[in-house]
Coordinates of C-alpha atoms and ligand atoms in Angstrom, one line a residue:
M1 CA -157.3 99.3 69.5
K2 CA -155.5 95.7 68.3
D3 CA -154.3 97.2 65.2
Q4 CA -153.5 100.1 66.9
L5 CA -151.3 98.0 69.1
A6 CA -149.5 96.1 66.5
K7 CA -149.6 99.5 64.6
I8 CA -147.2 100.5 67.2
K9 CA -145.1 97.5 68.1
A10 CA -144.1 97.4 64.1
E11 CA -143.1 101.1 63.9
A12 CA -141.5 101.0 67.0
L13 CA -139.6 98.3 66.7
A14 CA -138.1 99.1 62.6
A15 CA -137.5 102.7 64.6
F16 CA -135.2 100.9 67.0
D17 CA -133.4 98.9 64.7
S18 CA -132.6 102.2 62.8
A19 CA -131.7 103.8 65.8
G20 CA -128.0 105.7 64.7
G21 CA -126.8 106.0 68.4
P22 CA -127.7 105.6 72.1
A23 CA -128.8 109.6 72.2
A24 CA -131.6 108.5 69.4
L25 CA -132.4 105.1 71.2
D26 CA -133.3 106.9 74.0
A27 CA -135.0 109.3 72.0
L28 CA -137.7 106.5 70.5
R29 CA -138.4 105.1 74.3
V30 CA -139.7 108.1 75.5
K31 CA -141.4 108.7 72.1
Y32 CA -143.4 104.9 72.6
L33 CA -142.6 104.4 76.4
G34 CA -142.5 107.7 77.9
K35 CA -145.4 109.2 80.1
K36 CA -147.0 110.8 77.0
G37 CA -145.8 108.0 74.6
E38 CA -147.6 106.5 72.1
L39 CA -148.4 103.2 74.3
T40 CA -148.8 105.1 76.8
A41 CA -151.8 106.9 74.7
V42 CA -153.3 103.7 73.9
L43 CA -153.4 102.3 77.0
K44 CA -155.4 105.2 78.5
Q45 CA -158.4 104.1 76.2
M46 CA -158.4 100.8 78.1
G47 CA -161.1 102.2 80.2
R48 CA -163.4 103.0 77.5
L49 CA -163.7 99.0 76.3
S50 CA -165.9 96.6 77.6
P51 CA -165.1 94.2 80.4
Q52 CA -165.0 91.4 78.8
E53 CA -162.8 93.0 76.0
R54 CA -160.4 94.3 79.0
P55 CA -158.1 91.2 80.2
A56 CA -157.1 90.1 76.5
M57 CA -156.3 93.4 75.5
G58 CA -154.4 94.0 78.4
Q59 CA -152.4 90.7 77.8
L60 CA -151.8 92.0 74.3
A61 CA -150.6 95.7 75.5
N62 CA -148.2 94.3 78.2
E63 CA -146.9 92.0 75.7
V64 CA -146.3 94.8 73.2
R65 CA -144.4 96.7 76.0
A66 CA -142.3 93.3 77.1
A67 CA -141.5 93.3 73.5
L68 CA -140.5 97.1 72.9
E69 CA -138.1 96.9 76.4
N70 CA -136.7 93.9 75.1
A71 CA -135.7 95.3 71.7
I72 CA -134.5 98.4 73.5
E73 CA -132.5 96.5 75.5
T74 CA -131.1 94.8 72.5
T75 CA -130.4 97.5 70.6
S76 CA -128.8 99.6 73.2
K77 CA -126.5 96.4 73.8
R78 CA -125.4 96.5 70.0
L79 CA -124.7 99.9 69.8
E80 CA -122.7 100.2 72.4
Q81 CA -120.4 97.1 71.0
A82 CA -120.3 99.1 67.9
A83 CA -119.3 102.3 69.3
L84 CA -116.6 100.1 71.3
D85 CA -115.9 98.5 68.2
A86 CA -115.2 101.9 66.3
R87 CA -113.1 103.2 68.8
L88 CA -110.6 100.5 69.2
K89 CA -110.7 100.5 65.5
A90 CA -109.9 104.1 65.5
E91 CA -107.2 103.7 68.1
T92 CA -105.7 101.0 66.9
V93 CA -101.4 101.4 67.1
D94 CA -99.7 99.9 64.1
V95 CA -96.1 98.5 65.5
T96 CA -95.0 97.5 62.2
V97 CA -94.9 101.3 61.1
P98 CA -91.2 102.1 61.2
G99 CA -90.6 104.8 64.4
T100 CA -88.9 107.9 64.0
A101 CA -85.1 107.5 64.9
P102 CA -83.7 109.5 67.9
A103 CA -81.7 111.9 66.7
L104 CA -78.1 110.3 68.0
G105 CA -75.0 112.4 69.5
H106 CA -71.4 112.0 69.1
K107 CA -68.1 112.5 70.7
H108 CA -66.8 116.0 70.8
P109 CA -63.7 116.1 68.2
M110 CA -61.7 117.6 71.5
Y111 CA -62.5 113.8 73.0
I112 CA -62.0 111.8 69.7
A113 CA -58.5 113.1 69.5
L114 CA -57.7 112.7 73.4
D115 CA -58.9 108.9 72.8
E116 CA -56.6 108.5 70.1
I117 CA -54.1 109.9 72.7
K118 CA -54.8 107.4 75.0
D119 CA -55.2 104.6 73.3
I120 CA -51.7 105.2 71.6
F121 CA -50.3 105.6 75.4
V122 CA -51.8 102.4 77.2
G123 CA -50.9 100.6 73.7
M124 CA -47.5 101.0 75.1
G125 CA -47.7 100.7 78.8
F126 CA -48.9 103.7 80.9
T127 CA -51.7 104.2 82.8
V128 CA -54.4 106.6 82.7
L129 CA -54.6 108.9 86.0
D130 CA -57.5 111.9 86.6
G131 CA -56.6 114.1 89.4
P132 CA -58.2 117.4 90.7
E133 CA -59.1 120.5 89.4
V134 CA -58.7 122.3 92.6
E135 CA -54.9 122.2 93.4
L136 CA -52.8 123.4 96.2
A137 CA -50.0 125.3 95.6
T138 CA -47.7 122.6 96.9
Y139 CA -48.5 120.5 94.1
N140 CA -48.6 123.0 91.2
F141 CA -46.0 124.9 92.5
D142 CA -43.5 124.3 95.3
K143 CA -42.9 120.4 94.5
L144 CA -42.6 121.3 91.3
N145 CA -39.3 124.0 91.7
A146 CA -41.2 127.0 91.3
E147 CA -40.3 128.9 94.4
E148 CA -42.2 131.8 95.8
G149 CA -41.9 134.9 93.1
H150 CA -41.7 132.6 90.3
P151 CA -43.7 134.4 87.6
S152 CA -46.3 131.6 86.5
R153 CA -47.7 132.3 90.6
D154 CA -48.8 135.9 90.1
W155 CA -51.9 137.1 90.7
S156 CA -52.5 138.1 87.3
D157 CA -52.1 134.6 85.9
T158 CA -53.5 132.7 88.1
F159 CA -56.9 131.5 90.1
Y160 CA -56.4 131.8 93.6
F161 CA -59.6 131.1 96.6
D162 CA -57.9 132.1 99.4
E163 CA -55.6 135.9 100.7
D164 CA -52.1 133.8 100.6
S165 CA -52.3 131.6 97.7
R166 CA -52.5 128.2 98.9
V167 CA -55.6 127.1 97.0
M168 CA -56.2 127.4 93.3
L169 CA -57.1 126.1 89.9
R170 CA -54.5 124.0 88.7
S171 CA -52.6 126.1 85.9
Q172 CA -51.5 123.0 84.6
T173 CA -51.7 119.0 84.9
S174 CA -47.9 118.5 86.4
P175 CA -49.0 118.6 89.6
M176 CA -50.4 115.1 88.8
Q177 CA -46.3 114.0 87.9
V178 CA -46.1 114.6 92.1
R179 CA -49.4 113.1 92.9
A180 CA -48.2 110.2 90.9
M181 CA -44.6 110.0 92.6
E182 CA -46.1 110.2 96.4
T183 CA -48.4 107.4 95.5
M184 CA -47.5 104.8 93.3
P185 CA -44.9 102.2 93.0
L186 CA -42.2 102.6 91.1
P187 CA -41.4 102.3 88.3
I188 CA -43.9 105.0 86.8
R189 CA -45.4 105.6 83.2
I190 CA -48.8 107.7 83.6
I191 CA -50.4 110.0 81.7
A192 CA -53.2 112.4 83.2
P193 CA -55.4 114.5 81.3
G194 CA -57.3 117.2 82.3
R195 CA -58.7 120.8 82.6
V196 CA -56.4 123.8 83.5
Y197 CA -57.5 127.7 84.3
R198 CA -55.1 130.4 83.4
K199 CA -56.1 133.9 83.3
D200 CA -56.1 134.9 79.7
E201 CA -58.7 136.8 77.5
V202 CA -60.5 134.2 74.9
D203 CA -59.5 135.0 71.2
A204 CA -58.9 132.4 68.8
T205 CA -56.0 130.4 70.1
H206 CA -56.7 131.8 74.0
S207 CA -59.0 130.6 76.9
P208 CA -59.0 130.7 80.5
M209 CA -60.2 126.9 80.8
F210 CA -58.1 124.6 78.5
H211 CA -57.1 120.8 78.4
Q212 CA -53.8 119.3 78.9
V213 CA -52.4 115.8 78.4
E214 CA -49.5 115.2 81.3
G215 CA -47.2 112.4 80.5
M216 CA -44.4 111.1 82.5
V217 CA -42.2 108.4 83.1
I218 CA -39.7 106.8 86.5
D219 CA -37.5 104.4 86.0
K220 CA -33.9 103.0 86.3
G221 CA -31.8 104.3 83.5
V222 CA -34.1 106.4 81.9
T223 CA -32.6 109.2 79.3
M224 CA -33.8 111.8 77.0
A225 CA -33.7 109.6 74.0
D226 CA -36.2 107.4 75.4
L227 CA -38.2 111.2 75.7
K228 CA -37.4 111.8 71.8
G229 CA -37.7 108.3 71.3
T230 CA -41.4 107.9 72.7
L231 CA -42.7 111.4 71.9
N232 CA -41.4 110.7 67.9
T233 CA -43.2 107.3 67.9
V234 CA -47.1 108.6 68.9
V235 CA -46.4 112.1 66.6
E236 CA -46.1 109.3 63.9
Q237 CA -49.3 107.4 64.9
L238 CA -51.0 111.2 65.3
Y239 CA -50.3 112.5 62.3
G240 CA -49.0 110.0 59.9
K241 CA -46.0 108.1 59.2
G242 CA -42.5 109.9 58.4
T243 CA -44.0 113.3 60.0
K244 CA -40.9 115.4 61.4
T245 CA -40.2 117.2 64.8
R246 CA -37.6 118.7 66.1
F247 CA -36.7 119.5 69.8
R248 CA -35.6 123.4 70.7
P249 CA -34.3 124.1 74.4
H250 CA -36.6 125.7 76.3
H251 CA -36.6 126.3 80.5
F252 CA -39.2 124.6 82.8
P253 CA -38.6 124.5 86.6
F254 CA -39.2 121.2 86.9
T255 CA -37.3 119.6 83.7
E256 CA -33.6 119.9 83.2
P257 CA -33.1 119.7 80.6
S258 CA -36.3 121.2 79.1
C259 CA -37.5 121.5 75.7
E260 CA -40.5 122.0 73.2
M261 CA -40.7 119.8 70.8
D262 CA -42.2 121.1 67.1
V263 CA -44.0 118.9 64.3
Q264 CA -43.2 119.9 60.6
C265 CA -46.3 121.9 59.7
H266 CA -48.8 119.6 57.5
K267 CA -49.8 122.3 55.6
C268 CA -46.5 123.3 54.0
G269 CA -44.2 120.3 54.7
G270 CA -41.9 122.9 56.1
V271 CA -41.5 125.7 53.6
G272 CA -43.2 128.6 55.3
C273 CA -47.3 129.4 55.0
P274 CA -50.2 131.2 57.0
T275 CA -50.9 128.0 59.0
C276 CA -47.4 127.9 60.5
K277 CA -46.4 131.8 60.3
G278 CA -43.6 131.3 57.8
E279 CA -42.0 129.1 60.4
G280 CA -42.6 125.7 58.6
W281 CA -42.7 124.1 62.4
I282 CA -45.6 123.7 65.0
E283 CA -45.6 124.1 68.5
L284 CA -46.9 121.1 69.9
L285 CA -45.3 120.3 73.4
G286 CA -43.0 121.4 76.2
A287 CA -41.5 118.7 77.8
G288 CA -37.9 117.7 79.6
M289 CA -36.0 115.0 82.1
V290 CA -37.2 115.6 85.3
H291 CA -35.5 117.6 87.7
P292 CA -33.8 115.6 90.0
K293 CA -35.0 118.0 92.8
V294 CA -38.5 117.4 92.0
L295 CA -37.9 113.8 92.4
E296 CA -36.1 114.2 95.9
M297 CA -39.0 116.5 97.1
S298 CA -41.1 113.5 96.1
G299 CA -39.3 110.7 97.8
I300 CA -37.2 109.3 94.8
D301 CA -33.5 108.8 94.8
S302 CA -32.5 110.9 92.3
E303 CA -28.9 108.5 91.8
V304 CA -30.8 106.1 91.2
Y305 CA -33.9 107.1 89.2
T306 CA -34.3 109.2 86.2
G307 CA -37.3 110.2 84.3
W308 CA -38.9 112.3 81.9
A309 CA -42.5 114.2 81.5
F310 CA -44.3 116.1 78.9
G311 CA -47.3 118.6 78.6
I312 CA -49.5 118.7 75.4
G313 CA -52.3 121.0 74.8
L314 CA -55.3 119.0 73.9
E315 CA -57.6 122.0 72.0
R316 CA -54.0 122.5 69.7
T317 CA -53.9 119.1 68.9
A318 CA -57.7 118.8 67.9
M319 CA -57.4 121.5 65.8
R320 CA -54.3 120.3 63.8
R321 CA -55.6 117.4 63.4
F322 CA -59.4 118.4 62.3
K323 CA -58.0 121.6 60.6
I324 CA -60.2 124.1 63.1
A325 CA -59.2 127.1 62.6
D326 CA -60.8 128.8 66.1
L327 CA -60.3 127.8 69.3
R328 CA -63.6 128.8 70.3
L329 CA -65.7 126.9 68.0
I330 CA -64.1 124.3 70.6
F331 CA -66.2 125.4 73.0
E332 CA -69.1 127.3 71.5
N333 CA -71.1 123.5 70.8
D334 CA -72.8 124.6 68.0
V335 CA -74.3 121.3 66.4
R336 CA -73.7 122.4 63.0
F337 CA -69.6 122.9 64.1
L338 CA -70.0 119.1 65.9
E339 CA -71.8 117.1 63.0
Q340 CA -68.9 117.5 60.6
F341 CA -66.4 115.1 62.9
Ligands
LIG1 N1 -46.5 122.1 82.4 C1 -45.8 122.5 81.7 C2 -46.6 124.2 80.2 O1 -48.2 124.2 81.1 C3 -45.7 121.9 80.0 C4 -44.5 120.8 80.8 C5 -45.0 119.2 81.2 C6 -43.1 120.4 80.3 C7 -44.1 118.5 81.2 C8 -42.5 119.7 81.0 C9 -43.3 118.7 81.1 O2 -46.5 124.3 79.8

């Protein structure tokens, strides 16, 4: 029996030692120490021993049991530690591996053009104003000298919110002239960029929503020469030194005299080509001297003060600046288009 116990002990310890994992170890525990285990089987034979032999054998059996239990305990701890080590190793994050760069966007081409315009005017001492897109007809028309019945007030051109045609989506940024005159101390030098709305069908050059930049100067002794000088400087900064401009007479209800400014075609240099539709010139903006009636309606003495104003289409400016052929590209926001700027 003594030999049997020694054999079980040696076998069991070797088996525990080479157990591959917690489950295998548990199976071994049952095999040796379980109710039907090998050690238990030996102990059951104790009854056959003589009373003299029994105490010593009992003690030996207990020692073997204790040794096996001990070994299971240590092996179990070793296996747990190994499992933990393996997991830590597998889950290690290598903080030195370069990360995936997030895709960075950039400014929309139209806002690149707007920022250039803003920079030029801020450099000349102008303040940039922001104003409401839902506007009162009072500001969009009445105080701009476009009386009831003026064609631009027609329902077929303008988005109104009410039956009486008093609240509307602004059709131009010019109401900002009035808002500036009513609230700002004189002299005034402002630009006011923003969205405007007209009932136009979408095509290569039209959209029911587009952007304008309004500009206005009110001071003593301001003349048409200041208007031309300032706008020529702006055009040279936008399109390059020596860019030629031309001023044509025009009509707006809120300026007198009124004009449109053209720039010489950048494609053909004025000879005439498809880009300028054979004209040699491309229309850029509307402008004029602020009408004395408009000054008076906003509480400014037209005997003392004069002023000039202009309104420029932003999409067109960006299209010319970046040679974009179709207005729709500016609004569709196709990344393959936007990425090019
Ligand atoms: N508001 C005019 C338009 O939309 C442009 C303009 C602005 C003309 C200021 C003269 C002075 O066409």
